[in-house]
Coordinates of C-alpha atoms in Angstrom, one line a residue:
Chain A
M1 CA -140.0 143.8 217.7
S2 CA -137.3 141.1 217.7
E3 CA -139.9 138.3 217.5
H4 CA -140.8 139.7 214.0
L5 CA -137.2 140.0 212.9
T6 CA -137.5 137.4 210.0
E7 CA -140.6 139.0 208.7
I8 CA -139.1 142.5 208.8
I9 CA -136.0 141.3 206.9
V10 CA -138.0 139.5 204.2
F11 CA -140.3 142.5 203.9
T12 CA -137.4 145.0 203.6
V13 CA -135.5 142.9 201.0
L14 CA -138.5 142.5 198.7
F15 CA -139.5 146.1 199.2
L16 CA -136.0 147.3 198.2
L17 CA -135.9 144.9 195.2
V18 CA -139.1 146.4 193.9
S19 CA -137.9 149.9 194.4
G20 CA -134.8 149.2 192.3
M21 CA -137.1 147.9 189.6
G22 CA -139.0 151.2 189.7
F23 CA -135.9 153.2 188.9
V24 CA -134.8 150.8 186.1
A25 CA -138.3 151.0 184.5
A26 CA -137.3 154.3 182.8
R27 CA -135.2 152.3 180.4
W28 CA -137.9 149.6 180.0
R29 CA -139.3 149.4 176.4
R30 CA -136.8 152.1 175.5
P31 CA -138.7 155.4 175.0
Q32 CA -136.8 157.8 172.7
D33 CA -137.8 160.6 175.0
L34 CA -139.7 160.6 178.3
A35 CA -140.5 164.3 178.0
S36 CA -144.2 164.1 177.0
L37 CA -147.3 163.0 178.8
N38 CA -147.8 160.3 176.2
E39 CA -144.6 158.7 177.4
W40 CA -144.3 159.7 181.0
G41 CA -148.0 159.6 181.8
L42 CA -149.2 156.8 179.5
G43 CA -146.1 154.7 179.0
G44 CA -146.1 155.5 175.2
R45 CA -149.8 154.3 174.8
N46 CA -148.3 151.0 173.7
F47 CA -149.0 148.4 176.4
G48 CA -150.1 144.9 175.2
A49 CA -152.6 142.5 176.7
W50 CA -150.3 141.1 179.5
I51 CA -148.9 144.4 180.7
T52 CA -152.3 146.0 180.7
W53 CA -153.7 143.0 182.7
F54 CA -151.1 143.4 185.4
L55 CA -151.2 147.2 185.3
V56 CA -155.0 147.6 185.5
G57 CA -155.4 144.7 187.9
G58 CA -152.6 146.0 190.1
D59 CA -154.3 149.4 190.0
L60 CA -157.9 148.5 190.7
Y61 CA -157.3 145.9 193.4
T62 CA -155.3 147.9 195.9
A63 CA -153.6 147.1 199.1
Y64 CA -156.4 148.9 200.9
T65 CA -158.9 146.6 199.2
F66 CA -156.9 143.5 200.3
V67 CA -156.9 144.7 203.9
A68 CA -160.3 146.5 204.2
V69 CA -162.6 143.9 202.4
P70 CA -161.7 141.0 204.7
A71 CA -161.9 143.4 207.7
L72 CA -165.4 144.3 206.6
V73 CA -166.3 140.6 206.2
F74 CA -164.7 139.9 209.6
G75 CA -167.0 142.6 211.2
A76 CA -170.2 142.4 209.3
G77 CA -170.3 139.2 207.3
A78 CA -172.2 139.0 204.0
M79 CA -172.3 142.7 203.4
G80 CA -168.6 142.8 203.0
F81 CA -168.9 140.3 200.1
F82 CA -170.4 143.0 197.9
A83 CA -166.9 143.4 196.4
V84 CA -167.6 140.2 194.4
P85 CA -170.9 141.2 192.6
Y86 CA -169.3 144.6 192.2
T87 CA -166.4 143.3 190.3
V88 CA -168.5 140.7 188.4
I89 CA -170.8 143.5 187.0
V90 CA -168.1 146.0 186.1
Y91 CA -166.3 144.4 183.2
P92 CA -169.3 143.4 181.0
M93 CA -170.8 146.7 181.8
V94 CA -167.9 148.9 180.6
F95 CA -166.8 146.5 177.8
L96 CA -168.3 148.5 175.0
V97 CA -168.0 151.9 176.7
L98 CA -164.2 151.7 177.2
I99 CA -163.4 150.9 173.6
R100 CA -165.3 154.0 172.5
L101 CA -163.4 156.1 175.0
W102 CA -160.1 154.5 173.9
S103 CA -160.8 155.2 170.3
V104 CA -161.8 158.9 170.7
S105 CA -158.8 159.4 173.0
H106 CA -156.5 157.8 170.6
V107 CA -157.6 160.0 167.7
H108 CA -157.5 163.2 169.8
G109 CA -154.6 162.4 172.1
F110 CA -156.7 162.8 175.2
V111 CA -154.9 161.9 178.5
T112 CA -157.7 162.4 181.0
P113 CA -161.5 162.1 181.0
A114 CA -161.8 165.8 181.4
D115 CA -159.9 166.2 178.1
F116 CA -162.7 164.3 176.4
V117 CA -165.5 166.3 178.1
R118 CA -163.7 169.5 177.0
A119 CA -163.7 168.4 173.3
R120 CA -167.1 166.8 173.3
F121 CA -169.1 169.6 175.0
G122 CA -166.9 172.6 174.2
S123 CA -167.3 173.7 177.8
P124 CA -164.1 174.5 179.7
T125 CA -166.1 174.9 182.9
L126 CA -167.6 171.5 182.7
A127 CA -164.2 170.0 182.0
L128 CA -162.8 171.9 185.0
L129 CA -165.5 170.4 187.2
V130 CA -164.7 166.9 185.9
A131 CA -161.0 167.4 186.5
L132 CA -161.5 168.8 190.0
T133 CA -163.9 166.0 190.9
G134 CA -161.3 163.5 189.7
I135 CA -158.5 165.0 191.8
A136 CA -160.7 165.3 194.9
A137 CA -161.8 161.7 194.6
T138 CA -158.2 160.4 193.9
M139 CA -156.3 162.2 196.7
P140 CA -157.9 160.4 199.7
Y141 CA -157.5 157.1 197.7
I142 CA -153.8 157.6 197.6
A143 CA -153.7 158.4 201.3
L144 CA -155.6 155.1 201.9
Q145 CA -152.9 153.1 200.3
L146 CA -150.8 154.1 203.3
V147 CA -153.4 152.4 205.5
G148 CA -152.5 149.1 203.8
I149 CA -148.8 149.6 204.6
E150 CA -149.5 150.8 208.1
A151 CA -151.6 147.8 208.9
V152 CA -148.7 145.5 207.9
L153 CA -146.2 147.5 209.9
K154 CA -148.4 147.5 212.9
A155 CA -148.7 143.7 212.7
M156 CA -144.8 143.5 212.6
G157 CA -144.7 145.6 215.7
V158 CA -143.1 148.6 213.9
S159 CA -144.6 151.9 215.1
G160 CA -144.1 155.5 214.2
H161 CA -144.6 157.2 210.9
L162 CA -140.9 157.2 209.7
P163 CA -141.1 153.9 207.7
I164 CA -144.2 155.2 205.8
V165 CA -142.5 158.5 205.0
I166 CA -139.4 156.6 203.7
A167 CA -141.6 154.2 201.6
F168 CA -143.4 157.1 200.0
A169 CA -140.3 159.0 199.4
I170 CA -138.8 156.1 197.4
L171 CA -142.1 155.7 195.6
A172 CA -142.2 159.4 194.7
A173 CA -138.6 159.3 193.4
Y174 CA -139.1 156.5 191.0
T175 CA -142.5 157.6 189.8
Y176 CA -140.9 161.0 189.1
R177 CA -138.2 159.4 187.1
S178 CA -140.0 156.6 185.3
G179 CA -143.7 157.6 185.1
L180 CA -146.3 155.0 184.3
R181 CA -143.6 152.5 183.4
A182 CA -142.6 152.1 187.0
P183 CA -145.9 150.8 188.3
A184 CA -146.4 148.7 185.2
L185 CA -143.1 146.9 185.8
I186 CA -143.6 146.6 189.6
A187 CA -147.2 145.3 189.1
F188 CA -145.7 142.0 187.8
V189 CA -144.0 141.4 191.1
K190 CA -146.8 142.7 193.2
D191 CA -149.5 140.5 191.6
T192 CA -147.3 137.4 191.4
L193 CA -146.7 137.7 195.2
I194 CA -150.3 138.3 195.9
Y195 CA -151.5 135.4 193.8
L196 CA -148.9 133.2 195.5
V197 CA -149.8 134.3 199.0
I198 CA -153.6 133.9 198.5
L199 CA -153.3 130.5 196.8
V200 CA -151.3 129.2 199.7
A201 CA -153.6 130.9 202.2
I202 CA -156.8 129.4 200.9
I203 CA -155.4 125.9 200.7
Y204 CA -153.2 125.9 203.9
I205 CA -155.3 127.9 206.4
P206 CA -158.7 126.0 205.9
A207 CA -156.8 122.8 206.3
R208 CA -155.4 123.9 209.6
L209 CA -158.8 125.3 210.8
G210 CA -160.8 122.1 210.0
G211 CA -162.2 122.9 206.6
W212 CA -164.5 125.5 205.1
G213 CA -167.6 124.1 206.9
A214 CA -165.9 124.8 210.2
I215 CA -164.9 128.3 209.1
F216 CA -168.4 129.3 208.1
G217 CA -169.7 127.6 211.2
A218 CA -167.4 129.7 213.5
A219 CA -168.5 132.9 211.6
Q220 CA -172.2 131.9 212.1
E221 CA -171.7 131.5 215.8
K222 CA -170.0 134.9 216.1
F223 CA -172.7 136.8 214.3
A224 CA -175.5 135.0 216.2
A225 CA -173.9 136.1 219.4
T226 CA -173.8 139.9 218.5
P227 CA -176.9 142.1 219.0
A228 CA -176.3 144.0 215.8
K229 CA -178.9 143.3 213.1
G230 CA -176.9 144.1 210.0
D231 CA -174.4 141.3 210.3
G232 CA -174.6 137.6 209.5
L233 CA -173.7 135.0 206.9
L234 CA -176.6 136.1 204.8
L235 CA -178.2 139.4 203.9
G236 CA -181.1 140.6 206.0
A237 CA -184.3 142.3 204.8
G238 CA -182.8 145.8 205.5
N239 CA -179.5 145.5 203.7
Q240 CA -180.3 143.6 200.5
W241 CA -180.9 146.8 198.6
Q242 CA -177.8 148.4 200.0
Y243 CA -175.8 145.3 198.9
V244 CA -177.2 145.5 195.4
T245 CA -177.0 149.2 195.0
L246 CA -173.6 149.4 196.5
A247 CA -172.3 146.8 194.0
L248 CA -173.9 148.6 191.1
G249 CA -172.9 152.1 192.2
S250 CA -169.3 151.0 192.8
A251 CA -169.2 149.3 189.4
L252 CA -170.5 152.5 187.7
A253 CA -167.9 154.5 189.6
L254 CA -164.8 152.4 189.1
F255 CA -163.9 153.4 185.6
L256 CA -164.8 157.0 186.2
Y257 CA -161.8 157.2 188.5
P258 CA -159.1 158.9 186.5
H259 CA -156.5 156.3 187.6
S260 CA -158.5 153.4 186.1
L261 CA -158.7 155.2 182.8
T262 CA -154.9 155.8 182.8
G263 CA -154.3 152.1 182.5
V264 CA -157.0 151.7 179.8
L265 CA -155.7 154.6 177.7
A266 CA -152.1 153.2 178.0
S267 CA -153.1 150.1 176.1
R268 CA -152.1 149.5 172.5
N269 CA -155.4 148.9 170.8
R270 CA -159.1 148.1 171.2
D271 CA -158.5 144.3 171.2
V272 CA -156.2 144.6 174.2
I273 CA -159.0 146.3 176.2
K274 CA -161.6 143.7 175.1
R275 CA -159.4 140.9 176.0
N276 CA -158.7 142.3 179.4
M277 CA -162.4 142.7 180.2
S278 CA -162.5 138.9 180.1
A279 CA -159.2 138.4 181.8
L280 CA -159.4 140.9 184.7
P281 CA -162.1 138.9 186.5
A282 CA -159.3 136.6 187.6
Y283 CA -158.6 139.3 190.1
S284 CA -162.3 139.2 191.2
L285 CA -161.9 135.6 192.1
L286 CA -158.8 136.5 194.0
L287 CA -160.7 139.2 195.8
G288 CA -163.6 136.9 196.7
L289 CA -161.1 134.5 198.2
I290 CA -159.4 137.3 200.1
A291 CA -162.8 138.4 201.4
L292 CA -163.2 135.0 203.0
L293 CA -159.9 135.5 204.9
G294 CA -162.2 137.6 207.2
Y295 CA -164.1 134.4 208.2
M296 CA -160.8 132.5 208.5
A297 CA -159.7 135.1 211.0
I298 CA -162.9 134.6 213.0
A299 CA -162.4 130.8 213.0
A300 CA -158.7 131.3 214.0
G301 CA -159.7 133.6 216.9
V302 CA -157.7 136.6 215.6
R303 CA -157.8 139.7 217.8
P304 CA -157.1 142.9 215.8
V305 CA -154.1 144.9 217.0
G306 CA -155.3 147.8 219.1
G307 CA -158.9 147.3 217.9
D308 CA -157.9 148.3 214.4
S309 CA -159.9 145.8 212.2
N310 CA -157.6 146.5 209.3
T311 CA -154.9 144.4 211.0
V312 CA -157.1 141.3 210.9
V313 CA -155.5 139.8 207.8
P314 CA -151.9 140.6 208.7
R315 CA -152.5 139.1 212.2
L316 CA -154.1 136.0 210.6
F317 CA -151.0 135.5 208.4
D318 CA -148.8 136.0 211.4
M319 CA -150.6 133.3 213.4
M320 CA -150.8 130.8 210.5
F321 CA -147.7 131.0 208.4
P322 CA -144.0 130.4 209.2
D323 CA -142.2 133.7 209.8
W324 CA -140.5 133.9 206.4
F325 CA -143.7 133.4 204.5
T326 CA -145.5 135.9 206.6
G327 CA -142.7 138.3 205.5
V328 CA -143.5 137.5 201.9
A329 CA -147.2 138.0 202.5
Y330 CA -146.6 141.4 204.2
A331 CA -144.4 142.4 201.3
A332 CA -147.2 141.5 198.9
V333 CA -149.6 143.9 200.8
G334 CA -146.9 146.6 201.1
I335 CA -145.9 146.5 197.5
G336 CA -149.6 146.2 196.6
A337 CA -149.9 149.8 198.0
L338 CA -147.1 151.2 195.7
V339 CA -148.6 150.3 192.3
P340 CA -152.0 152.0 192.8
A341 CA -150.5 154.9 194.7
A342 CA -148.1 155.6 191.7
I343 CA -150.8 155.3 189.1
M344 CA -153.2 157.5 191.1
S345 CA -150.7 160.2 191.6
I346 CA -149.9 160.2 187.9
A347 CA -153.6 160.4 187.0
A348 CA -154.2 163.3 189.4
A349 CA -151.1 165.1 188.1
N350 CA -152.2 164.6 184.5
L351 CA -155.6 166.1 185.3
F352 CA -153.9 169.1 186.8
T353 CA -151.6 169.6 183.9
R354 CA -154.0 169.1 181.1
N355 CA -157.2 170.6 182.5
I356 CA -155.9 173.4 184.8
Y357 CA -152.3 174.3 183.8
R358 CA -152.7 174.1 180.1
E359 CA -156.3 175.3 180.0
Y360 CA -156.0 178.3 182.3
L361 CA -152.3 179.0 183.1
R362 CA -150.3 178.3 180.0
P363 CA -152.3 177.4 176.9
D364 CA -149.1 177.2 174.7
A365 CA -147.3 174.7 176.9
T366 CA -145.1 172.3 175.0
D367 CA -145.1 168.5 175.5
A368 CA -141.9 168.7 177.5
Q369 CA -143.4 171.4 179.8
E370 CA -146.5 169.4 180.3
A371 CA -144.5 166.4 181.3
Q372 CA -142.4 168.4 183.7
V373 CA -145.4 169.9 185.4
S374 CA -147.0 166.5 185.8
K375 CA -143.9 165.1 187.3
L376 CA -143.8 167.9 189.9
V377 CA -147.5 167.7 190.7
S378 CA -147.2 163.9 191.2
L379 CA -144.6 164.7 193.8
A380 CA -146.9 167.3 195.4
V381 CA -149.8 164.9 195.4
K382 CA -147.8 162.2 197.3
V383 CA -146.5 164.7 199.9
G384 CA -150.1 165.8 200.4
A385 CA -151.1 162.2 200.9
V386 CA -148.4 161.6 203.6
L387 CA -149.3 164.9 205.3
C388 CA -152.9 163.9 205.3
I389 CA -152.0 160.7 207.2
L390 CA -149.5 162.4 209.5
L391 CA -151.5 165.5 210.4
L392 CA -155.0 164.2 210.3
D393 CA -156.8 161.3 211.7
L394 CA -156.6 158.1 209.6
Q395 CA -160.4 157.9 209.9
F396 CA -160.5 161.2 208.0
A397 CA -158.9 159.6 205.0
I398 CA -161.4 156.7 205.1
D399 CA -164.3 159.1 205.3
L400 CA -163.0 161.1 202.4
Q401 CA -162.6 158.0 200.3
L402 CA -166.2 157.0 201.1
I403 CA -167.2 160.5 199.9
G404 CA -164.9 160.1 196.9
G405 CA -167.0 157.2 195.5
V406 CA -170.2 159.2 195.7
V407 CA -168.5 162.3 194.3
I408 CA -166.8 160.6 191.3
L409 CA -170.2 159.1 190.3
Q410 CA -171.4 162.6 189.6
T411 CA -169.2 162.8 186.5
L412 CA -171.0 159.9 184.9
P413 CA -173.5 161.9 182.8
A414 CA -170.7 164.0 181.2
V415 CA -168.1 161.3 180.8
A416 CA -170.0 158.1 180.2
L417 CA -173.2 159.3 178.6
G418 CA -171.2 161.9 176.7
L419 CA -169.5 159.0 174.8
Y420 CA -172.9 158.1 173.3
T421 CA -174.8 161.4 173.1
R422 CA -174.4 165.1 173.5
W423 CA -178.1 165.6 173.9
L424 CA -177.6 166.8 177.5
H425 CA -176.8 170.5 177.5
P426 CA -173.4 171.4 179.1
R427 CA -175.1 173.9 181.4
A428 CA -177.6 171.3 182.5
L429 CA -174.8 168.9 183.1
I430 CA -173.1 171.5 185.4
A431 CA -176.4 172.0 187.2
G432 CA -176.9 168.2 187.5
W433 CA -173.3 167.8 188.9
A434 CA -174.0 170.5 191.5
A435 CA -177.3 168.9 192.5
G436 CA -175.8 165.4 192.7
M437 CA -172.9 166.6 194.8
G438 CA -175.2 168.5 197.1
A439 CA -177.6 165.6 197.5
G440 CA -174.7 163.1 198.0
L441 CA -172.9 165.1 200.6
W442 CA -176.1 165.8 202.5
M443 CA -177.0 162.1 202.5
L444 CA -173.5 161.0 203.7
Y445 CA -173.7 163.7 206.4
T446 CA -176.9 162.3 207.8
I447 CA -175.6 158.8 208.0
G448 CA -174.6 157.9 211.6
N449 CA -173.6 154.7 213.3
P450 CA -175.0 154.2 216.7
A451 CA -172.7 151.3 217.4
T452 CA -169.5 153.5 217.1
G453 CA -171.2 156.7 218.2
K454 CA -170.2 158.4 215.0
A455 CA -172.9 160.9 214.0
H456 CA -171.9 161.8 210.4
F457 CA -170.1 160.1 207.5
A458 CA -170.3 156.7 209.2
G459 CA -171.1 154.8 206.0
S460 CA -172.7 154.9 202.6
A461 CA -176.0 153.1 203.4
F462 CA -178.7 155.7 203.4
P463 CA -181.8 154.7 205.3
L464 CA -184.9 155.6 203.3
S465 CA -186.6 156.4 206.6
N466 CA -184.5 159.6 206.5
L467 CA -186.8 160.7 203.7
G468 CA -189.9 160.0 205.7
L469 CA -190.6 156.6 204.2
E470 CA -191.6 153.9 206.6
T471 CA -189.1 151.2 205.8
A472 CA -185.9 149.7 207.2
T473 CA -184.4 149.6 203.7
T474 CA -181.1 151.2 203.1
V475 CA -179.7 152.2 199.7
Y476 CA -176.3 153.3 198.5
A477 CA -176.2 157.1 198.7
G478 CA -174.1 157.5 195.6
L479 CA -176.7 155.9 193.4
L480 CA -179.5 158.1 194.8
A481 CA -177.3 161.2 194.3
L482 CA -176.7 160.1 190.7
A483 CA -180.5 159.9 190.2
V484 CA -180.9 163.4 191.4
N485 CA -178.0 164.5 189.1
L486 CA -179.6 162.9 186.0
A487 CA -183.1 164.3 186.8
V488 CA -181.7 167.8 187.1
A489 CA -179.6 167.4 183.9
V490 CA -182.6 166.2 181.9
A491 CA -184.9 168.9 183.2
G492 CA -182.1 171.5 182.6
T493 CA -181.6 170.4 179.1
L494 CA -185.3 170.7 178.3
I495 CA -185.2 174.3 179.7
C496 CA -182.0 175.2 177.9
R497 CA -183.5 173.9 174.6
A498 CA -186.8 175.8 175.1
A499 CA -184.8 179.0 175.9
G500 CA -182.5 178.4 172.9
V501 CA -179.3 178.6 175.0
A502 CA -176.3 178.0 172.7
K503 CA -173.9 175.1 173.4
G504 CA -170.3 174.7 172.6
A505 CA -168.9 173.0 169.5
D506 CA -168.1 169.2 169.4
T507 CA -164.7 168.5 167.9
T508 CA -165.3 164.7 167.8
R509 CA -167.0 162.9 165.0
P510 CA -168.9 159.6 164.9
D511 CA -166.1 157.7 163.2
H512 CA -163.6 158.8 165.9
Y513 CA -165.4 156.5 168.4
H514 CA -164.5 153.4 166.3
A515 CA -160.9 154.2 165.4
D516 CA -158.2 151.7 166.1
E517 CA -154.4 151.4 166.3
G518 CA -152.9 152.7 163.0
D519 CA -155.8 154.9 162.1
P520 CA -154.9 158.6 161.5
R521 CA -154.9 160.9 164.6
V522 CA -156.2 164.4 164.6
K523 CA -152.8 166.0 164.0
D524 CA -152.5 163.8 160.9
L525 CA -156.1 164.6 159.9
D526 CA -155.5 168.3 160.0
L527 CA -152.6 168.0 157.6
A528 CA -154.7 165.8 155.3
G529 CA -157.7 168.1 155.4
S530 CA -155.7 171.3 154.5
T531 CA -154.5 169.9 151.1
Chain B
M1 CA -174.4 159.0 161.2
S2 CA -173.7 159.2 157.5
T3 CA -170.2 158.6 156.1
S4 CA -168.3 161.8 156.8
D5 CA -166.5 163.9 154.2
H6 CA -163.3 162.8 155.6
D7 CA -163.9 159.2 154.9
R8 CA -164.7 159.9 151.3
R9 CA -161.7 162.1 150.9
S10 CA -159.2 159.7 152.3
G11 CA -160.8 156.8 150.5
R12 CA -161.3 154.8 153.7
P13 CA -164.1 152.2 154.1
P14 CA -167.4 153.5 155.4
A15 CA -167.9 154.1 159.2
R16 CA -167.3 151.0 161.3
S17 CA -169.6 150.0 164.2
D18 CA -169.4 148.1 167.4
A19 CA -173.0 146.9 167.0
S20 CA -173.4 143.1 167.2
P21 CA -176.2 140.8 168.4
W22 CA -173.6 139.0 170.5
N23 CA -173.2 142.1 172.7
W24 CA -176.5 141.2 174.4
L25 CA -174.7 138.4 176.1
L26 CA -173.0 141.1 178.2
V27 CA -176.3 141.9 179.9
I28 CA -176.5 138.5 181.7
P29 CA -173.5 138.9 184.1
V30 CA -174.6 142.4 184.8
I31 CA -178.1 141.4 185.8
L32 CA -177.4 138.1 187.7
P33 CA -175.5 139.6 190.7
L34 CA -178.3 142.2 191.1
L35 CA -180.9 139.6 192.0
P36 CA -180.2 138.7 195.7
F37 CA -183.2 136.3 195.8
L38 CA -181.1 133.9 193.6
Y39 CA -178.3 133.6 196.1
N40 CA -179.3 134.8 199.5
A41 CA -179.6 131.4 201.1
E42 CA -177.4 128.9 202.9
E43 CA -178.6 125.7 201.2
P44 CA -177.5 123.9 199.0
R45 CA -174.0 124.0 200.2
L46 CA -171.0 123.2 198.0
L47 CA -167.7 122.0 199.7
G48 CA -168.9 123.6 202.9
F49 CA -169.6 127.0 201.2
P50 CA -173.2 128.3 201.7
L51 CA -175.0 129.1 198.5
F52 CA -174.5 132.8 199.0
Y53 CA -170.7 132.4 198.6
W54 CA -170.3 129.7 196.0
L55 CA -173.0 131.0 193.6
Q56 CA -171.6 134.5 193.6
L57 CA -168.2 133.2 192.9
A58 CA -169.7 131.2 190.1
F59 CA -171.1 134.4 188.6
I60 CA -167.5 135.4 187.9
V61 CA -167.4 132.4 185.5
A62 CA -170.5 133.7 183.8
G63 CA -168.9 137.1 183.4
V64 CA -165.7 135.6 182.0
T65 CA -167.7 133.4 179.6
A66 CA -169.8 136.3 178.3
T67 CA -166.9 138.7 177.8
T68 CA -164.7 136.0 176.2
I69 CA -167.4 135.1 173.7
V70 CA -168.0 138.7 172.7
Y71 CA -164.3 139.4 172.5
R72 CA -163.7 136.4 170.2
V73 CA -166.6 137.0 167.8
T74 CA -166.0 140.8 167.5
R75 CA -162.2 141.0 167.4
K76 CA -160.6 142.4 164.3
R77 CA -160.6 139.9 161.5
N78 CA -157.3 138.7 160.1
G79 CA -155.6 139.8 163.3
R80 CA -152.9 142.4 162.9

């Protein structure tokens, strides 16, 4: 432990500094009153381009990403690079969709995607399913952020769960107090540290390892020596489709996660969102470079701590950097876990408050009551995440997160298509959701990995040979499940229409999807309409 | 999609739209990364990077260019 003393001191100092910022954030941008979801849960819906950039970037590119993506590249090579096409596709794809969602949410005061579904389809059941799906997909993601911190602690020789419990207790306390303002403020520090560390890493480490040619060469040698077919510097015949479908499926899923939408809804106007769609790819470049740390680790001869490949990047930093800078790098990863964990717990809490508490338990809840419930639920969510790590296997959280991506995709027909059309019948959407969930979980269940001896939930690459097709091709299970979902939803809609099944009312109107900052909101419209 | 009653009542201009021919630019960066035959090769290399890596990183630039152009031509006139 003593050999890592400098690292531990630097890490602790930066961590405490950031925690202090989290508490001060309640006063930042002076809200008159934090006792409403608009203020506590969405930071007053008033964030400009810069804050949104740091907030959304800090939220989407999590500590787990920074640790797991290079670990994947370290182990499998090209396949791990899917994170780059994934984050290239996502922004142009959601560009026009998100501004519609922002507008209609602005007019109606929606806080969650389930709020929108409730108003659009007039179906409380469908909204409940969307909310529960969101919570189920988010919870393991929060737990995974602990993996990022744990990887760093392991590399510093710190063992035991106590440090993680303390870190999360601090996180829970300032999120409770400051709401979304805390991660928004901390994101500035987190991202500055990450950019600094990675820029230094991609200039300094290759120079020490003999240049990029030598790094790729070392990786080439390593993969050539392994018997596994799926690894290598390039994609093979069997995993090209998996690469492409995983990138596309992940891109489709990203902004269905409630925590991604929290950052979007907190922005001031439509232009802020559009501008961010062209500015956020800066993080994609960062992520691409981070992925290559996996190859640097191969070239440097890194051996993961205790066989845990998530420690590859922390070990690489430890070998390459002077102690004090390693401490900074570790702090960047550790703090990197706090921003997404805070936003995710806020998003999950908002879903519970708006779509379960207010819908089913207390329809006449005031703004202040909503905010109070959300604050308490955000605490409960974090306690749950810590318990998940303490009581269950870490692998369990990773499995759940894998399932989470497949699961959240099943809300696409209601949330994303719903922004454009309500042709699909709510009952058919429910049936499609159920079919997609069933198909997705079944596919994941059948995926094993002979190399690790894991029989189920060993990955998201579904071999088409499991369906009886004679091919080595694998495809991302989430996208196949979504296809099943859509097919059932369309067929169900045709049946519902033929049978004349009534559907709920739509309280949104076409012009609501183009509203911008300063346009009247529904509360104002009701007043105007009654005169 | 006719102008709603509300618009006439409150005297606001007719319904706005997000439609613009420039939006088609957004299709390019979505499609490019989905075509592995474009980039799944080692040669030509750039600064020691195999094609697979440098070309996909270059797609990020394509994405930024497309979204920046669409943002600039469709943003609100006169600023606010």
